[in-house]
Short mmCIF file of N, CA and C in Angstrom, two decimals:
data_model
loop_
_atom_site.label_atom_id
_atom_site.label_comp_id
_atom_site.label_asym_id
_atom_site.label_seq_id
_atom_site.Cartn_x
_atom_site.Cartn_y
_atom_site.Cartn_z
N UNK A 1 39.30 -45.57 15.38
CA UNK A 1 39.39 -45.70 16.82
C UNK A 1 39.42 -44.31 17.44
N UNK A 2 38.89 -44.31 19.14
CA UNK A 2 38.47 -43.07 19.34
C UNK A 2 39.77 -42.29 19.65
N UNK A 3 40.28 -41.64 20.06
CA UNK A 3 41.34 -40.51 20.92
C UNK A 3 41.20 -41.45 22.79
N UNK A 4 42.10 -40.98 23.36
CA UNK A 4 42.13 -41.82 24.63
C UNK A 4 41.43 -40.03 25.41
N UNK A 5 41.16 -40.20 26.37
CA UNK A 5 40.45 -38.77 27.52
C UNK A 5 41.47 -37.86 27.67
N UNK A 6 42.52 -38.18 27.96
CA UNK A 6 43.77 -37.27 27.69
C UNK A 6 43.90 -36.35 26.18
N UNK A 7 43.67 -36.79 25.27
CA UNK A 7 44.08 -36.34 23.79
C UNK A 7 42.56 -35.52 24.08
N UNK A 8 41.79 -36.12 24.27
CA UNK A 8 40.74 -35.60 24.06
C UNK A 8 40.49 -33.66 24.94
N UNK A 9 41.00 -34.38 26.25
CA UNK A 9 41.46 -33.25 27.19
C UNK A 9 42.15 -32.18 26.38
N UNK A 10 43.14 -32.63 25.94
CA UNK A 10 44.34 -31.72 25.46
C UNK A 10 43.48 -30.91 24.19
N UNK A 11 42.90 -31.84 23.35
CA UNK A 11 42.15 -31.13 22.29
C UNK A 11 41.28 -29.68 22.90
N UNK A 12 40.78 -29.63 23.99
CA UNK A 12 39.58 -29.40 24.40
C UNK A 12 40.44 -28.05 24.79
N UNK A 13 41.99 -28.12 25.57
CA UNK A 13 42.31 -27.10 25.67
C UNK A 13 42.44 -26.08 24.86
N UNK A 14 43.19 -26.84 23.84
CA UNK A 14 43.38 -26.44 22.39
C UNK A 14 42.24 -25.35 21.52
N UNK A 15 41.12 -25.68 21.48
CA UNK A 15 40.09 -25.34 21.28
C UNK A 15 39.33 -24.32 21.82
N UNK A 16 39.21 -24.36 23.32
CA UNK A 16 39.18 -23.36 24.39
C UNK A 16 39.96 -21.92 24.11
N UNK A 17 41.62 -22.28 24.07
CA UNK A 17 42.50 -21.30 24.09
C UNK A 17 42.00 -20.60 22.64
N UNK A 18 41.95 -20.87 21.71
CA UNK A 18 41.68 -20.40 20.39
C UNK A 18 40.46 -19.58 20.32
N UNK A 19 39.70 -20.28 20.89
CA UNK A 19 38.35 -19.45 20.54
C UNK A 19 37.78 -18.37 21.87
N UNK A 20 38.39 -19.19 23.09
CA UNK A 20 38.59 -18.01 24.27
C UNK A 20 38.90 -16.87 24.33
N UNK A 21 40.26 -17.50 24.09
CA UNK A 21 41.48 -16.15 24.86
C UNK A 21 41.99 -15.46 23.53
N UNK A 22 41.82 -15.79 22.23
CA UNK A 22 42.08 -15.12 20.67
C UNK A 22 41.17 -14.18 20.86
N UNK A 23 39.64 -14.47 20.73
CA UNK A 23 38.25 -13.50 20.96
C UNK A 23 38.58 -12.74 22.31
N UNK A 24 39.07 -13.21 23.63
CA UNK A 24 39.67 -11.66 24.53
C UNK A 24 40.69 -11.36 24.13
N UNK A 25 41.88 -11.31 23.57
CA UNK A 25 42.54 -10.44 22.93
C UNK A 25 42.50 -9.31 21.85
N UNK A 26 41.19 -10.49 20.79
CA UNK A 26 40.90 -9.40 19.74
C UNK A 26 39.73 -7.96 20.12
N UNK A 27 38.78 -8.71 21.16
CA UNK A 27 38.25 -7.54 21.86
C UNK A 27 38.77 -6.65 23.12
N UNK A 28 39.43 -6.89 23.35
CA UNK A 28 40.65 -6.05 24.29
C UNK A 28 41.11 -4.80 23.13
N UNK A 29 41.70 -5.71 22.43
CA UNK A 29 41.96 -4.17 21.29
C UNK A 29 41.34 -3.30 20.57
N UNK A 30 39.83 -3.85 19.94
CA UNK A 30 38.65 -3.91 19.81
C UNK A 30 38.51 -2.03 20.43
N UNK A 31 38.29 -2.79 21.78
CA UNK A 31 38.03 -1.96 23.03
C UNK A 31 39.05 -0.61 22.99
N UNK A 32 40.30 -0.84 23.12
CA UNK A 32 41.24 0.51 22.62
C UNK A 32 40.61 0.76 21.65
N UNK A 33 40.55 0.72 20.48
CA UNK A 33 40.25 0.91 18.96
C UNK A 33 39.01 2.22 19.30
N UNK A 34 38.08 1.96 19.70
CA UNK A 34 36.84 2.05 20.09
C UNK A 34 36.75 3.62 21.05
N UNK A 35 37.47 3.20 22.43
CA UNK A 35 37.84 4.28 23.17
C UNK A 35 38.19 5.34 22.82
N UNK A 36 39.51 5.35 22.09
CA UNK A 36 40.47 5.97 21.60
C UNK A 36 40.07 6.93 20.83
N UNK A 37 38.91 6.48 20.04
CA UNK A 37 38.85 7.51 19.06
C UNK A 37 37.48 8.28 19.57
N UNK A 38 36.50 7.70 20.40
CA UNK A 38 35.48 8.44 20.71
C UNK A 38 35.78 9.65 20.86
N UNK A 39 35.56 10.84 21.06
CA UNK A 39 35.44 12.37 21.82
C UNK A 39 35.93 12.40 22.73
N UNK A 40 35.13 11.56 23.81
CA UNK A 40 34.90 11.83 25.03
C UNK A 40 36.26 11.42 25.73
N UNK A 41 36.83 10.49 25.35
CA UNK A 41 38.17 9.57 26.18
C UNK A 41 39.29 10.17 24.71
N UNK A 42 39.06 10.57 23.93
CA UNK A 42 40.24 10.71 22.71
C UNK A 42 41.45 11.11 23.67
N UNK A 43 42.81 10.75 23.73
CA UNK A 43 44.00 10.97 24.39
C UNK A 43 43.95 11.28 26.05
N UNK A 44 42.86 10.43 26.71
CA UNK A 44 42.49 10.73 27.67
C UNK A 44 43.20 9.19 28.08
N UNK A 45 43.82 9.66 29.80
CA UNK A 45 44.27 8.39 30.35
C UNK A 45 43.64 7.15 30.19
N UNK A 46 42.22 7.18 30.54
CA UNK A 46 41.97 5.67 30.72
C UNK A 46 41.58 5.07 29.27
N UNK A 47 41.98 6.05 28.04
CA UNK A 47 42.07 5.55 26.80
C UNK A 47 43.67 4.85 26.84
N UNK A 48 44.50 5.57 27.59
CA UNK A 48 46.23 4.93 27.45
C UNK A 48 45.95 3.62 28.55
N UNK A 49 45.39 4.24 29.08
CA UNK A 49 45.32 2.52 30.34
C UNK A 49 44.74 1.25 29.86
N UNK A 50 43.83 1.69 28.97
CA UNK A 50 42.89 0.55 28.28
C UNK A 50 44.50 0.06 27.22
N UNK A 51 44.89 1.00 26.67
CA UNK A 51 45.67 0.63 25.61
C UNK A 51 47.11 -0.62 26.60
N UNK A 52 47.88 0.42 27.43
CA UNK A 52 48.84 -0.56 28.32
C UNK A 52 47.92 -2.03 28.75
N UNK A 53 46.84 -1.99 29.23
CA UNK A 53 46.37 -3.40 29.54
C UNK A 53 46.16 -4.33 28.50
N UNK A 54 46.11 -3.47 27.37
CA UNK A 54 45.67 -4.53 26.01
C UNK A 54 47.22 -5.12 25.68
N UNK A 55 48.20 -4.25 25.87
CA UNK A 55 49.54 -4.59 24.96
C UNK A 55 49.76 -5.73 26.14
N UNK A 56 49.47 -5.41 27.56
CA UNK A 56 50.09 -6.78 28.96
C UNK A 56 49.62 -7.90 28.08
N UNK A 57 48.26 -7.72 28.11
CA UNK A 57 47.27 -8.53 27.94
C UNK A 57 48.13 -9.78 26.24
N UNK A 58 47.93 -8.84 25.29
CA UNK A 58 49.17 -9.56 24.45
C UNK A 58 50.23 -10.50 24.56
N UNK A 59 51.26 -9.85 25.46
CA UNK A 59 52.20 -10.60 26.37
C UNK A 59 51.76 -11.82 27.03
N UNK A 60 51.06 -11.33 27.91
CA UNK A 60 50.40 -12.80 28.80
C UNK A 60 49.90 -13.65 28.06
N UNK A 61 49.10 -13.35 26.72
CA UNK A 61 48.37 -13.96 25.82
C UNK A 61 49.64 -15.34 25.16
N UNK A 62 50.42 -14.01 24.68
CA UNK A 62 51.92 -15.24 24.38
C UNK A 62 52.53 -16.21 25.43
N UNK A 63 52.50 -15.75 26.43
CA UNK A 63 52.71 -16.92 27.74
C UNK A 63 52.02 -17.81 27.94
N UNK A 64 50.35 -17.83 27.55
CA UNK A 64 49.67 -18.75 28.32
C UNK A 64 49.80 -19.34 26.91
N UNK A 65 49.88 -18.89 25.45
CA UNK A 65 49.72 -20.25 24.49
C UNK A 65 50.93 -20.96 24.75
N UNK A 66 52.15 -20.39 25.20
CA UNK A 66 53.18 -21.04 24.97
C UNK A 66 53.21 -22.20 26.03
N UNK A 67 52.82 -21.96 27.61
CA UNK A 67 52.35 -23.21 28.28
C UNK A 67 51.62 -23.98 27.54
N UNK A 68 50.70 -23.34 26.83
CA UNK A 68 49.24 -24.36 26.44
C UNK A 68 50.33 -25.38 25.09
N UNK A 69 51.09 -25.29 24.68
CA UNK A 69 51.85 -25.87 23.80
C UNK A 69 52.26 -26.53 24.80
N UNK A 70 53.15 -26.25 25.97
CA UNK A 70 53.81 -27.44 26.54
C UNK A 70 53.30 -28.06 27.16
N UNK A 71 51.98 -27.81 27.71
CA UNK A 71 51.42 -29.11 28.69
C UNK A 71 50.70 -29.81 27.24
N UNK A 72 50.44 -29.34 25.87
CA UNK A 72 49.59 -30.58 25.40
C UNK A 72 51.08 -31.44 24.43
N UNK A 73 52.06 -30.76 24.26
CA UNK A 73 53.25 -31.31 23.67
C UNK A 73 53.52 -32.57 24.97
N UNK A 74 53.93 -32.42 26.36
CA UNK A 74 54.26 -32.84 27.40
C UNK A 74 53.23 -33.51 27.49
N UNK A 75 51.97 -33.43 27.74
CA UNK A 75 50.96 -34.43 28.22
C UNK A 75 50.23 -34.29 29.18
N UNK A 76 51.17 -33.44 30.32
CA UNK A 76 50.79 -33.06 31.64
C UNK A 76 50.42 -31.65 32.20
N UNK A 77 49.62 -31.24 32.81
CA UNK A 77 49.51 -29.73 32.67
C UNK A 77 50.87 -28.99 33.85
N UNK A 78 51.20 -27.79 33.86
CA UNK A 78 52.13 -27.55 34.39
C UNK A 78 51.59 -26.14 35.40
N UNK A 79 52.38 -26.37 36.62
CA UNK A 79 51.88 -25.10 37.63
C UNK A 79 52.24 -23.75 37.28
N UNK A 80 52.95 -23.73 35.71
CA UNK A 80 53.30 -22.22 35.57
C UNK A 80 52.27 -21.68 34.64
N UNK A 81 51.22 -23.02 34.29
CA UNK A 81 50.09 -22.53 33.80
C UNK A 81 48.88 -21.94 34.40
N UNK A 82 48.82 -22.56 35.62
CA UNK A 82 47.10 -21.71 36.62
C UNK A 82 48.26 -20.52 37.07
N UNK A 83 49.53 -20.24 37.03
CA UNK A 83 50.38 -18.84 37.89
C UNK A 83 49.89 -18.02 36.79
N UNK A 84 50.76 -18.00 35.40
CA UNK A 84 49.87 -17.25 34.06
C UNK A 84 48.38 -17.02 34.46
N UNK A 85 47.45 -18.05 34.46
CA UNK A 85 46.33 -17.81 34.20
C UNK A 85 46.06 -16.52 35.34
N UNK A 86 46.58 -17.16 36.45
CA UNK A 86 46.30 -16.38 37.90
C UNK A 86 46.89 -14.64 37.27
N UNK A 87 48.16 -14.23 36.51
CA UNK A 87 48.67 -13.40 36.98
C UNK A 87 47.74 -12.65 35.48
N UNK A 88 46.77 -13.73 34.49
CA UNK A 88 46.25 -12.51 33.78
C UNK A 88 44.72 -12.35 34.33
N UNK A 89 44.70 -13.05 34.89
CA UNK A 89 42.86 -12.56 35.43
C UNK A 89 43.29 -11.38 36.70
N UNK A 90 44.15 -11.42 37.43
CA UNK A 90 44.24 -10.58 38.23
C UNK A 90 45.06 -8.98 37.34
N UNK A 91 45.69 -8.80 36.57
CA UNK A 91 46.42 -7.81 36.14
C UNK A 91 45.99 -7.44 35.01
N UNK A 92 45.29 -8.15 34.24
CA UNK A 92 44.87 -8.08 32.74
C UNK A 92 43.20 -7.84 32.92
N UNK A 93 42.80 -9.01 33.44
CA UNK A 93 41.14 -9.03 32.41
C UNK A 93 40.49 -8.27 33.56
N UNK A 94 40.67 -8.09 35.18
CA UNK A 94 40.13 -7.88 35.87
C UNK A 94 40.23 -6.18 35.86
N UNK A 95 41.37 -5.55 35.64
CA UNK A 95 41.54 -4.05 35.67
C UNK A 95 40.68 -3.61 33.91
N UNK A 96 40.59 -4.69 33.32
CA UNK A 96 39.77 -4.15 31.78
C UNK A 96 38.47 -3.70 32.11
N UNK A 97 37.91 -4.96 32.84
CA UNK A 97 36.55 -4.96 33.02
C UNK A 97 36.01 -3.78 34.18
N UNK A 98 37.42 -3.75 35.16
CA UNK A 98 37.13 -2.40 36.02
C UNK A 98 36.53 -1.44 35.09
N UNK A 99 37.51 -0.95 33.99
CA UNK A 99 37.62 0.23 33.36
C UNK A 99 36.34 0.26 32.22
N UNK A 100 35.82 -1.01 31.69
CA UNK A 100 34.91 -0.82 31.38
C UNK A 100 33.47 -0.87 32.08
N UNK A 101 33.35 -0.74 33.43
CA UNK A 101 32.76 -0.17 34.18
C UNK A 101 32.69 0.85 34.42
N UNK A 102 33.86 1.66 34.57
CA UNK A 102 33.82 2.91 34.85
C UNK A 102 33.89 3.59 33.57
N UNK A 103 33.66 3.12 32.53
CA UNK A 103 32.94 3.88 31.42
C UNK A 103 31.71 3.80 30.79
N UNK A 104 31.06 2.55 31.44
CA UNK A 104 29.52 2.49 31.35
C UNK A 104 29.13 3.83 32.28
N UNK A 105 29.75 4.08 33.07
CA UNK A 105 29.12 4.56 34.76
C UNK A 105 29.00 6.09 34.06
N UNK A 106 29.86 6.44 33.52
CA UNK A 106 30.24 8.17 32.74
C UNK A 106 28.92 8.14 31.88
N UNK A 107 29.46 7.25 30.78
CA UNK A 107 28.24 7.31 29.67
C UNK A 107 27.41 7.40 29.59
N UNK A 108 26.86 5.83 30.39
CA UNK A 108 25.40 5.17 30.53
C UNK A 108 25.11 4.82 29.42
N UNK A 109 25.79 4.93 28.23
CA UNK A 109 25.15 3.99 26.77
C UNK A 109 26.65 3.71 26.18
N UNK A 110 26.83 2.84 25.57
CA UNK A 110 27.83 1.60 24.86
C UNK A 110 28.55 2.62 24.18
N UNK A 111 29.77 3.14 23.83
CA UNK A 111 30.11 4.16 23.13
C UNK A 111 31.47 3.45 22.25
N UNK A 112 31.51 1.77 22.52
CA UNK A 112 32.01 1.15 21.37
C UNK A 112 30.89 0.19 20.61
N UNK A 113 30.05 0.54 20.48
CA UNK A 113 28.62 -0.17 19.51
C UNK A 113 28.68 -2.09 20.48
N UNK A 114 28.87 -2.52 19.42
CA UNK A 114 28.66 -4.10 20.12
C UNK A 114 29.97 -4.81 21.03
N UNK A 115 30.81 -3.38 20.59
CA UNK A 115 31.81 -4.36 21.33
C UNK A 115 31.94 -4.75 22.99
N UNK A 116 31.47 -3.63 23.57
CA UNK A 116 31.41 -3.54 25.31
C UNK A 116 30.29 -4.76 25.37
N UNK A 117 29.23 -4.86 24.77
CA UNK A 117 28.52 -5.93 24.86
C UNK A 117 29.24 -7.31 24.50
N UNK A 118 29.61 -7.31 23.60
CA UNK A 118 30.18 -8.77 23.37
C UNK A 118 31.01 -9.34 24.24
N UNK A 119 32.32 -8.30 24.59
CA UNK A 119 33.47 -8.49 25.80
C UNK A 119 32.74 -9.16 27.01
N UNK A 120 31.40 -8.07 27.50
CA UNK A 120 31.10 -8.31 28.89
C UNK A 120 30.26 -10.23 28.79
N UNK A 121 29.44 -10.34 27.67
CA UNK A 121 28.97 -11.64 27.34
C UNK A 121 29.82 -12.63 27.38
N UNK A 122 31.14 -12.45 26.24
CA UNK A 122 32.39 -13.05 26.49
C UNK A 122 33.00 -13.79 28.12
N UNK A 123 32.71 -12.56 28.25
CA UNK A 123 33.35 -12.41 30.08
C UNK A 123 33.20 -13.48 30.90
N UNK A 124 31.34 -13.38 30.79
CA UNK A 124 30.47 -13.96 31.77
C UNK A 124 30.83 -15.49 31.18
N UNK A 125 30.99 -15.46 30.06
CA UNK A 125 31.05 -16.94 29.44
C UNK A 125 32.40 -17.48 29.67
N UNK A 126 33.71 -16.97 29.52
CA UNK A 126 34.83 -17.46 29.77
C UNK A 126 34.86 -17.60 31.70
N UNK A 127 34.16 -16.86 31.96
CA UNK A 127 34.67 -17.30 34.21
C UNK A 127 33.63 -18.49 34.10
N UNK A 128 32.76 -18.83 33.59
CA UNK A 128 31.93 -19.54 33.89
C UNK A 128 31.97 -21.15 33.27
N UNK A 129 33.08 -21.02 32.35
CA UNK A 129 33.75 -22.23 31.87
C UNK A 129 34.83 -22.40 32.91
N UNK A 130 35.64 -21.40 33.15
CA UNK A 130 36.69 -21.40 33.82
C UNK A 130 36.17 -21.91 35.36
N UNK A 131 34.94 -21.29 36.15
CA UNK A 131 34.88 -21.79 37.31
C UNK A 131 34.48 -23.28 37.23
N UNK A 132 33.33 -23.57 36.39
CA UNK A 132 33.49 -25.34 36.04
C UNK A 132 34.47 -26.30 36.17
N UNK A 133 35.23 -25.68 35.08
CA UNK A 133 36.68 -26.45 35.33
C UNK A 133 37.14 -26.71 36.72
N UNK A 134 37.38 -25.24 37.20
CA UNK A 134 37.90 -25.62 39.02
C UNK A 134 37.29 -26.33 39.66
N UNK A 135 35.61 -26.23 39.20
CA UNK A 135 35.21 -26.86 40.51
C UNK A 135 35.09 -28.46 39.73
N UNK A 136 35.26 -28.58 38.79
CA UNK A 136 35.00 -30.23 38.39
C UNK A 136 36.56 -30.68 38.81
N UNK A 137 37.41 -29.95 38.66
CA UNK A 137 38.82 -30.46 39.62
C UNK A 137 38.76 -30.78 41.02
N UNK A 138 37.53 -30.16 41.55
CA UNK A 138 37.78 -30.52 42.71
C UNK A 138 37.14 -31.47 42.96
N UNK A 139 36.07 -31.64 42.36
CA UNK A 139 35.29 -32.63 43.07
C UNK A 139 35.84 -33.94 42.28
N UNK A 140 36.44 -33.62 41.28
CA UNK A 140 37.19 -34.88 40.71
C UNK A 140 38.23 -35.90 41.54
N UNK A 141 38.54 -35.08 43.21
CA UNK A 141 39.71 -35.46 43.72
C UNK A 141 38.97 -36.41 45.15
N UNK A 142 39.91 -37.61 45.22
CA UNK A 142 38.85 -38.14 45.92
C UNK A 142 40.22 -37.55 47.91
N UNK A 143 39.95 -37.73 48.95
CA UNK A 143 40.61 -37.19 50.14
C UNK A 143 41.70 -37.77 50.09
N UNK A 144 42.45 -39.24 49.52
CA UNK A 144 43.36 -39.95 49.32
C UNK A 144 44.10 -39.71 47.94
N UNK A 145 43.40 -38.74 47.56
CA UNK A 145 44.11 -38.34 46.45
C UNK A 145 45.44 -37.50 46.16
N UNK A 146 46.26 -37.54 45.80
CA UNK A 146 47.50 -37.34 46.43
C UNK A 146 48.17 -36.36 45.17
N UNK A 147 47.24 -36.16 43.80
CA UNK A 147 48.00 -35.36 42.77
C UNK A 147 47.67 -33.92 43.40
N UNK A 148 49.22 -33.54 42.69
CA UNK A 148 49.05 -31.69 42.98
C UNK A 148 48.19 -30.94 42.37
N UNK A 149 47.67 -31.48 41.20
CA UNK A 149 46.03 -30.47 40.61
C UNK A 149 44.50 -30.90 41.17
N UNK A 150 44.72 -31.26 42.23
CA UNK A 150 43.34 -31.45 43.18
C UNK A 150 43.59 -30.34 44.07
N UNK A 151 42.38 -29.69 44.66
CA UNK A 151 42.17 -28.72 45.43
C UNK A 151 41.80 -29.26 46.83
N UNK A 152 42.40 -28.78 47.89
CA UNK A 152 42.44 -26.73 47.40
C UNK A 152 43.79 -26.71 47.22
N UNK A 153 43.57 -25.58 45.95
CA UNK A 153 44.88 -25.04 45.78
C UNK A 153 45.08 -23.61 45.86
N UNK A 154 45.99 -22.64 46.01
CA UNK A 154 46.13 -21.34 46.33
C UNK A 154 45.63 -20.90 45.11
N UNK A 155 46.27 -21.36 43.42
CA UNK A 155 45.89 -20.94 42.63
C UNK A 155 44.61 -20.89 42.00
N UNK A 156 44.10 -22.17 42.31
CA UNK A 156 42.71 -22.09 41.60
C UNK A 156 41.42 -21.35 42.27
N UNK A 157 41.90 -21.15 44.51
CA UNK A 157 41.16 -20.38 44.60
C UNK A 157 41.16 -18.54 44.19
N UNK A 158 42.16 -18.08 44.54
CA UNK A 158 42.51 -16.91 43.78
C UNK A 158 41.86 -16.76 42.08
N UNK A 159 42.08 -17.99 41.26
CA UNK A 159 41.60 -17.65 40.19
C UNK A 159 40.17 -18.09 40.32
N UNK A 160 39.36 -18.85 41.12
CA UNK A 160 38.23 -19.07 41.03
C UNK A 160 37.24 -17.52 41.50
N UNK A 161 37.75 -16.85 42.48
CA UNK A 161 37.74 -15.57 43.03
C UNK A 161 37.65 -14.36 42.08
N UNK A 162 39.01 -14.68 40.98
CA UNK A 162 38.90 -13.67 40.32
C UNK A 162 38.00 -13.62 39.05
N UNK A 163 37.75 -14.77 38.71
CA UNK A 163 36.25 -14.80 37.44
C UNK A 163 35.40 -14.66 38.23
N UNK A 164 34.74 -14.72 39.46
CA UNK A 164 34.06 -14.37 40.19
C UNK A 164 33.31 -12.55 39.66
N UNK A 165 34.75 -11.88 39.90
CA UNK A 165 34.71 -10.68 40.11
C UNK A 165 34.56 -10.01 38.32
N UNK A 166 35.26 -10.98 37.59
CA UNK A 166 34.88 -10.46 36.16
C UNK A 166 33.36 -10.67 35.98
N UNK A 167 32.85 -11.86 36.20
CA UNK A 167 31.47 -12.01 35.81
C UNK A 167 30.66 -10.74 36.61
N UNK A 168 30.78 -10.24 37.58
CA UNK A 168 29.89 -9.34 38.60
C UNK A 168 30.22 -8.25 37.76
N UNK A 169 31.77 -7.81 37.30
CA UNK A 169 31.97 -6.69 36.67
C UNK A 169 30.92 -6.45 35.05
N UNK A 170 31.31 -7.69 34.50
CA UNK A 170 30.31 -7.94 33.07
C UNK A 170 28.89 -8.05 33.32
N UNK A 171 28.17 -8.12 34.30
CA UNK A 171 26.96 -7.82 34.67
C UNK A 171 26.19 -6.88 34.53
N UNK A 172 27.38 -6.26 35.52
CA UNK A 172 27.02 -4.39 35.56
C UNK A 172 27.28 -3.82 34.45
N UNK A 173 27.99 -4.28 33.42
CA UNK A 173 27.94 -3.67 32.30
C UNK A 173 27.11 -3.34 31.30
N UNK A 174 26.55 -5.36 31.57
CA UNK A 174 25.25 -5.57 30.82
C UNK A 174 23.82 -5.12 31.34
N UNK A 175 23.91 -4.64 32.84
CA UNK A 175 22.52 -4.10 33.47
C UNK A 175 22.94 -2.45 33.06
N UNK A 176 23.71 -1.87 33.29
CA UNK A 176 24.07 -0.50 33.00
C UNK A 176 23.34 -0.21 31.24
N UNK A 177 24.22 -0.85 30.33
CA UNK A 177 23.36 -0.68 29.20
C UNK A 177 22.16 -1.14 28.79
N UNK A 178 21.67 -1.93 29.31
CA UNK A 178 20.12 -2.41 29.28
C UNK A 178 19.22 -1.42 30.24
N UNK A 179 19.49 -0.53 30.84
CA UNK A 179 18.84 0.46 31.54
C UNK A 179 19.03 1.38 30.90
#
């Protein structure tokens, strides 16, 4: 017998978070790894800035699995999960992708081999699941609909906003090195 849409849901998060947000963490560090040792950035600030955003980034990483455990333990998703999500796309992935902009912009060629490519691909691919989601929440909600995860909501526009701005950032990354 099948799973009910809920289990199935919950699986889906499950799955998401693992192969998502594990692959931006491991290329977040990736990315220090990479910086750090080049020449050009070796003990240079935005080699320590890349590094402080990777260790946040960690942290938050542990916050959002630990929601992602309680809304699929619980059943129900919880509002301290789109606040997480909200407070790492705005503080975490969005100041990364700044910075790996502004090291395409110096360079003009990839000076961590595949990894700036993969991140920015990554990128474009995680806002673009992520804006789906929002917007299939919304249109999922009918005007009489009365649950608190129908839109609009403060959080999902802010976070719909801010993959917005990662995908435009991972763009330019990917047009910068393709030129």
């Amino acid at each position: 017998m099948y799973g009910s849409y809920s289990e199935c849901k919950r699986f889906a998060l499950v799955i998401q978070f693992l192969v998502l947000e594990v692959s931006d963490l491991g290329f977040d560090w990736d990315f220090y790894a990479e910086v750090s040792k080049s020449e050009r950035f070796k003990g240079d600030a935005i080699s320590w800035a890349i590094f402080v955003f990777a260790f946040w980034g960690t942290i938050l990483f542990m916050l959002d699995g630990g929601w992602l455990i309680i809304a699929v333990c619980d059943g129900k998703p919880s509002e301290a999960e789109d606040v997480v999500n909200c407070l790492t796309t705005w503080t975490e992935d969005i100041p990364q992708m700044i910075m790996a902009v502004y090291i395409a912009v110096l360079v003009q060629e990839p000076i961590t081999g595949l990894v700036q490519y993969t991140k920015a691909m990554l990128a474009i691919l995680e806002s673009a699941i992520r804006c789906i989601i929002i917007i299939a929440r919304c249109c999922g909600c009918s005007d009489d609909d009365d649950d608190e995860r129908c839109c609009p909501k403060f959080a999902d526009t802010v976070n719909f906003i801010g993959y917005l701005i990662i995908a435009i950032c991972a763009i330019v990354v990917l047009v910068i090195f393709a030129g």
